[in-house]
XYZ file of C-alpha atoms in Angstrom:
455
model
C 24.446 -10.282 39.968
C 21.655 -9.006 42.630
C 20.588 -9.923 46.267
C 17.611 -11.643 46.562
C 15.399 -10.206 49.423
C 12.781 -12.118 50.860
C 9.320 -10.341 52.520
C 6.607 -11.282 54.165
C 2.722 -11.514 52.484
C 2.344 -8.834 54.595
C 4.855 -6.725 52.753
C 4.089 -7.903 49.443
C 0.535 -6.625 49.999
C 1.222 -3.204 50.929
C 3.427 -2.937 48.131
C 0.867 -3.861 45.832
C -1.490 -1.579 47.084
C 0.187 1.421 46.452
C -0.988 3.418 43.434
C 1.692 4.443 40.470
C 3.017 8.228 40.711
C 5.831 10.250 40.345
C 8.184 8.030 42.239
C 6.548 4.646 41.637
C 6.030 2.202 38.751
C 4.734 -1.012 38.092
C 5.932 -3.066 35.263
C 4.857 -6.579 33.789
C 7.601 -9.067 33.625
C 7.097 -9.261 29.569
C 7.701 -5.604 28.862
C 10.037 -5.042 25.867
C 13.425 -3.859 27.228
C 13.457 -0.601 24.838
C 10.209 0.098 27.102
C 11.741 -0.646 30.556
C 14.697 2.239 29.725
C 12.157 4.740 29.178
C 10.840 4.411 32.752
C 14.699 4.183 33.981
C 15.368 7.354 32.228
C 12.239 9.188 33.203
C 13.020 8.465 37.104
C 17.174 9.374 36.516
C 15.849 12.338 35.206
C 13.430 13.795 37.611
C 13.599 12.897 41.063
C 14.451 9.262 40.876
C 11.864 6.529 41.558
C 10.980 2.822 42.506
C 10.189 0.350 39.739
C 9.124 -3.224 40.026
C 9.640 -5.561 37.210
C 7.207 -8.632 37.658
C 3.820 -6.695 38.560
C 0.957 -7.264 36.426
C -2.285 -5.017 36.334
C -5.836 -5.771 36.135
C -9.472 -4.174 36.616
C -8.787 -5.220 40.428
C -5.664 -4.001 41.062
C -1.951 -5.131 40.840
C -0.677 -8.651 41.317
C 2.376 -10.489 42.362
C 3.678 -12.380 39.119
C 7.638 -12.472 39.190
C 10.275 -13.771 37.119
C 10.609 -17.912 37.778
C 14.224 -17.524 37.858
C 16.103 -14.426 38.233
C 18.204 -14.997 35.175
C 14.821 -14.606 33.237
C 15.578 -10.914 33.908
C 18.727 -10.862 32.362
C 17.746 -9.337 28.731
C 15.644 -6.315 30.764
C 19.107 -5.974 33.285
C 21.183 -5.410 30.788
C 18.952 -2.743 28.859
C 18.638 -0.907 32.279
C 22.786 -1.484 32.223
C 22.663 1.129 29.072
C 20.495 3.805 30.685
C 22.841 4.071 33.578
C 25.544 1.557 34.794
C 24.236 -0.120 37.971
C 25.831 1.359 41.148
C 26.101 4.987 39.324
C 21.964 6.421 39.458
C 20.394 3.062 39.609
C 20.317 -0.331 41.910
C 18.714 -3.517 41.908
C 17.377 -6.297 44.123
C 14.857 -9.300 43.379
C 12.327 -9.329 46.014
C 10.865 -13.037 46.546
C 7.780 -14.014 48.684
C 6.975 -17.681 49.686
C 3.112 -17.459 49.135
C 3.600 -15.910 46.088
C 4.829 -16.718 42.418
C 8.254 -15.794 41.055
C 10.886 -13.160 41.848
C 9.833 -9.329 41.397
C 12.875 -7.430 40.112
C 12.899 -3.843 42.314
C 14.936 -1.055 40.407
C 15.592 2.222 42.843
C 16.919 4.876 40.706
C 17.934 7.869 41.830
C 18.193 11.381 40.692
C 21.080 11.934 38.405
C 23.962 13.980 37.594
C 23.754 13.497 33.794
C 20.786 13.100 31.024
C 20.263 9.357 31.057
C 18.766 8.365 27.545
C 16.328 5.414 26.810
C 17.592 2.646 24.133
C 15.934 4.745 21.242
C 18.407 7.407 22.222
C 15.668 9.669 23.474
C 15.114 11.233 26.868
C 12.092 10.860 29.125
C 11.081 12.563 32.028
C 8.777 11.361 35.210
C 5.872 13.579 35.786
C 2.959 11.994 37.995
C 2.325 8.612 36.579
C 3.793 9.438 33.260
C 7.048 8.668 31.274
C 7.446 11.953 29.159
C 9.637 12.223 26.181
C 11.613 15.491 26.075
C 11.520 16.797 22.929
C 11.860 20.447 22.455
C 15.071 22.545 22.285
C 13.688 24.556 25.014
C 12.676 21.470 26.989
C 15.975 20.202 26.654
C 17.894 23.198 27.618
C 15.584 23.737 30.543
C 16.507 19.620 31.523
C 20.556 20.774 31.386
C 20.222 23.395 33.146
C 18.333 21.366 36.099
C 21.204 19.015 35.905
C 23.564 21.857 36.241
C 24.963 20.743 33.046
C 24.221 24.303 31.336
C 23.751 27.469 33.731
C 22.160 30.264 32.513
C 24.502 32.166 34.314
C 27.182 31.748 31.289
C 24.201 33.098 28.596
C 25.341 36.609 26.865
C 23.372 39.467 27.175
C 22.296 42.170 24.762
C 23.788 45.005 27.300
C 26.122 47.705 26.862
C 29.675 46.685 27.918
C 30.104 49.996 30.365
C 27.102 48.329 32.295
C 29.678 45.913 33.589
C 33.025 47.856 32.932
C 32.226 51.300 34.264
C 30.598 50.601 37.272
C 30.920 51.113 41.446
C 30.644 47.148 41.733
C 33.279 46.367 39.298
C 35.697 49.255 40.468
C 35.388 48.336 44.006
C 36.237 44.781 43.459
C 39.010 45.271 41.170
C 40.936 47.626 43.736
C 41.037 44.372 45.739
C 42.109 41.979 42.910
C 45.680 40.819 42.608
C 47.005 41.396 40.556
C 45.011 44.535 39.607
C 43.566 44.839 36.048
C 41.387 46.687 33.686
C 37.574 45.814 34.141
C 37.418 44.851 30.588
C 40.607 42.678 30.496
C 39.636 41.205 33.909
C 35.942 40.338 32.711
C 37.370 38.909 29.418
C 39.876 36.276 31.421
C 37.342 35.568 33.526
C 34.782 34.466 30.626
C 32.787 36.612 31.953
C 32.999 38.424 28.336
C 31.853 36.516 24.947
C 32.541 37.956 21.591
C 32.315 40.763 23.610
C 29.065 40.528 25.680
C 28.385 40.060 28.984
C 27.094 37.054 30.494
C 24.263 36.763 32.834
C 26.947 36.371 35.840
C 28.716 39.533 34.842
C 25.684 41.886 35.274
C 24.410 40.017 38.601
C 27.777 40.131 39.763
C 29.207 43.793 38.493
C 26.359 45.838 37.275
C 24.996 48.573 39.883
C 21.371 47.514 38.798
C 21.240 43.836 37.471
C 17.337 44.074 38.120
C 17.530 46.331 35.013
C 19.118 44.047 32.753
C 17.076 40.838 34.139
C 13.771 42.284 35.743
C 12.034 40.199 37.926
C 14.550 37.732 38.291
C 17.178 38.704 40.619
C 15.569 41.031 43.585
C 14.757 40.012 46.930
C 11.551 40.708 48.398
C 10.757 40.815 52.562
C 7.338 40.662 53.831
C 6.459 40.739 57.842
C 2.998 39.140 58.503
C 1.436 39.539 61.920
C 0.339 35.764 62.084
C 1.806 32.282 61.943
C -0.509 32.384 58.560
C 0.518 34.081 55.101
C -2.585 35.875 53.843
C -2.444 39.475 52.119
C -4.443 41.097 55.036
C -1.801 39.660 57.626
C 0.501 41.847 56.091
C 1.986 44.352 58.615
C 3.319 46.532 55.858
C 4.359 46.807 52.223
C 6.958 44.339 51.035
C 10.207 45.556 51.287
C 12.552 45.256 47.977
C 15.780 44.802 47.956
C 17.703 45.313 44.857
C 21.944 45.990 43.603
C 24.489 43.950 42.929
C 24.461 40.497 44.654
C 27.265 41.271 46.949
C 25.403 44.040 47.962
C 21.994 42.626 47.828
C 23.179 39.572 50.381
C 24.367 42.138 53.087
C 21.336 44.493 52.650
C 18.701 41.554 52.536
C 20.458 40.158 55.986
C 20.673 43.429 57.475
C 16.801 43.989 56.786
C 15.359 41.049 57.607
C 17.134 41.208 60.972
C 16.069 44.398 61.573
C 12.286 43.419 61.089
C 12.594 40.404 63.343
C 14.036 43.028 65.801
C 11.302 45.020 65.116
C 8.829 42.936 65.367
C 7.045 42.347 68.927
C 3.955 39.728 69.370
C 1.686 40.320 71.769
C 0.025 37.579 74.201
C -1.216 37.239 77.682
C 2.375 37.887 79.107
C 2.342 41.101 77.139
C 5.075 42.143 74.165
C 7.782 39.314 73.183
C 10.126 39.118 70.788
C 11.793 36.023 68.778
C 15.197 35.978 68.418
C 16.973 33.940 65.478
C 20.960 33.122 64.917
C 22.178 36.074 62.678
C 24.547 33.464 60.927
C 21.661 31.025 59.903
C 20.132 33.742 58.124
C 23.146 35.301 56.776
C 23.925 31.637 54.964
C 20.523 30.804 53.775
C 19.978 34.339 52.336
C 23.431 33.976 50.845
C 22.860 30.163 49.511
C 19.472 31.015 48.048
C 20.757 33.978 46.007
C 23.879 31.631 45.168
C 22.138 28.963 43.703
C 18.392 29.793 42.866
C 17.963 29.751 38.843
C 18.032 32.964 37.106
C 16.692 31.594 34.271
C 13.424 31.285 36.553
C 11.199 34.964 36.357
C 10.803 35.345 40.252
C 12.213 36.996 42.677
C 13.851 35.305 46.192
C 11.043 35.696 48.554
C 12.050 35.934 52.640
C 8.841 35.770 54.828
C 8.973 36.681 58.449
C 5.801 35.147 60.483
C 5.379 34.768 64.373
C 6.744 32.027 64.789
C 9.178 31.269 61.592
C 11.084 32.516 58.983
C 10.603 31.092 55.225
C 13.302 31.689 52.482
C 11.566 30.736 49.060
C 14.181 30.973 46.042
C 13.110 29.992 42.606
C 14.176 26.818 40.805
C 14.416 22.879 41.726
C 17.209 21.670 43.208
C 19.908 21.385 40.584
C 21.523 17.841 39.405
C 21.499 15.102 42.014
C 20.943 17.320 45.158
C 18.132 16.508 47.111
C 16.356 17.456 50.396
C 18.204 14.373 51.849
C 21.647 14.935 50.452
C 22.069 18.915 50.489
C 23.907 18.765 53.647
C 26.453 16.047 52.206
C 26.790 16.728 48.800
C 27.926 19.285 46.220
C 26.845 20.709 43.315
C 27.180 24.622 42.312
C 24.011 25.475 39.714
C 26.009 28.944 39.188
C 29.703 28.140 39.736
C 30.817 31.971 38.347
C 28.701 33.491 40.845
C 29.888 31.475 43.636
C 33.720 31.573 42.550
C 33.854 35.528 42.378
C 31.471 36.372 45.272
C 34.220 34.582 47.106
C 36.865 36.817 45.679
C 35.141 40.003 47.055
C 36.477 41.480 50.210
C 34.617 40.055 53.124
C 33.183 37.533 50.934
C 29.331 36.385 51.969
C 30.293 32.517 51.181
C 33.805 32.440 52.950
C 33.168 28.714 53.721
C 32.256 27.573 50.518
C 30.072 24.445 50.616
C 30.028 25.018 54.275
C 26.947 27.437 54.473
C 23.541 25.326 54.929
C 26.198 23.293 57.496
C 26.776 26.584 59.329
C 23.254 27.291 59.450
C 21.751 24.014 60.767
C 24.858 24.209 63.166
C 24.151 27.811 64.669
C 20.496 26.881 65.194
C 21.349 24.098 67.399
C 23.959 26.229 69.393
C 20.687 27.914 70.440
C 18.968 24.819 71.052
C 16.420 25.178 68.026
C 15.293 22.870 65.687
C 17.238 22.429 62.343
C 15.978 24.361 59.520
C 13.300 22.445 57.468
C 14.113 21.998 53.129
C 11.447 21.543 51.037
C 11.380 20.995 46.950
C 8.280 22.398 45.291
C 7.162 22.500 41.886
C 9.474 25.237 40.606
C 11.403 26.738 44.064
C 12.897 25.442 47.134
C 11.829 26.744 50.400
C 13.659 26.614 53.638
C 11.841 27.509 56.908
C 13.455 28.368 60.286
C 11.400 27.820 63.333
C 11.507 29.453 66.462
C 11.075 25.792 68.078
C 13.227 24.226 70.757
C 14.654 20.895 69.991
C 13.451 19.649 73.984
C 10.297 17.950 73.513
C 7.249 19.941 74.286
C 6.905 18.540 78.082
C 10.527 19.437 79.049
C 9.973 23.071 77.390
C 6.999 23.356 79.900
C 8.828 22.025 82.839
C 11.822 24.201 81.855
C 9.653 27.562 81.745
C 7.867 26.648 84.961
C 11.361 26.587 86.782
C 11.600 30.265 85.963
C 8.120 31.479 85.855
C 5.386 30.714 88.278
C 2.578 29.347 85.539
C 1.922 28.741 82.223
C -1.598 28.867 80.132
C -2.415 26.307 77.227
C -2.365 29.404 74.965
C 1.360 30.588 76.164
C 2.329 26.883 75.900
C 1.260 25.846 72.500
C 3.342 29.495 71.465
C 6.225 27.990 73.428
C 6.177 24.580 72.251
C 4.824 24.896 68.773
C 2.118 22.568 69.780
C -0.762 23.434 66.946
C -4.177 22.766 68.878
C -5.559 23.288 72.411
C -6.643 19.698 72.418
C -2.778 18.384 72.056
C -1.678 20.739 74.536
C -3.813 19.768 76.623
C -3.311 16.092 76.719
C 0.705 17.010 77.332
C -0.518 19.063 80.738
C -2.511 16.053 81.855
C 0.671 13.251 81.015
C 2.639 16.094 83.147
C 0.192 16.166 85.839
C 0.181 12.063 86.318
C 4.033 12.262 86.226
C 3.558 14.616 88.963
C 5.488 17.313 87.538
C 2.786 19.888 87.602
C -0.375 20.637 89.007
C -3.548 23.297 88.069
C -2.577 26.163 89.828
C -5.370 27.550 92.522
C -7.764 30.303 92.228
C -7.075 29.849 87.935
C -10.467 29.182 86.139
C -12.046 29.690 82.575
C -9.637 31.310 80.225
C -6.939 32.133 82.782
C -6.935 28.329 83.919
C -3.164 27.963 84.678
C -0.602 24.985 85.509
C 2.224 25.461 87.832
C 5.304 23.279 89.110
C 4.704 20.592 92.117
C 6.866 21.756 94.997
C 8.838 18.728 95.746
């Protein structure tokens, strides 16, 4: 059923020297099938991971002790198949090493779209090196939201109906709707009213001040720092707070972020300089944060503007099977009501549904800038937009000198993103050996500079 992959003794040693953790688990071949399903359930319900069956643990560490024949693992394979059919969330292969005993079953478990249960019907989730049971109702609801099975946006709210039926936001929206409808009738047909109560999505979309309904859960804060580091004493001014319905909030946040960037000038040896970012990149990433954040998390979206980058942090982890590696190719909406209805506004912020991040990445490439970096933190997603060229640091230095007389170490570090003076010096030395640049006569000390070699 599974492919057998031969590995060298060196690779086997590298594997066994690893430590168990959030993404790695070793199991003895004699493990009970029920216990192996707990590990598979835990990985699939968290962030995925690798499971190696046929490895024993002793005080001296882990050792290879595989199955005599791959068929000896059939009972465990059948148990794993009950957690998730192979090829859906999990794949398997046998590892064989000539110098070691037996076959080790390697199971690659991926972050799943669904909640996966162990053979005893219980739900587990991987946390560090533990397979923890998910028992309480609150924990199960949280997991279902993380998977995108349920969404906080569809929960009802104890607010007056008029908050969403007699607002500027709903009136402006319905003026362009086809067919024209009364607010309450429209919201009920769209399932944004349940038993006469507005759901969270209705408040976010159509309340003029949704922050009053969901305090500290649906605002945007913009910070500007006077350095490349995040520290309170580096804040240029008090944080800017953007509120209002989501449609207005997106455009207001993008507009304000652009103005803050345009107004910011940073001092270096050449005087004041300005940094530019593609408007499309800021628009799409801010829109994406508003649309796909987890509104059950008590926190705002944070936009931090530094000298060399912009960071946009949105509450909640990536939903369902989405990871930082497949986010540009896979589609899963945590908040489908928000996505759908924002797309119905005049000049919708999410004009090309499902293509926002791709547009952001393409816009950076057009300006020869590095693609945004996406990181998943403990309970948020961070997107960093760096003002760094796609060209190598050496090529950037040469290109700079083609239109400027000279360049100093500090200038070059700001230009290239190289973080230390010593690293930059090595790049200069390599360019000198290559005959591309030379020391500029008459410069020394802090003014030491380089110039192109005249060819």
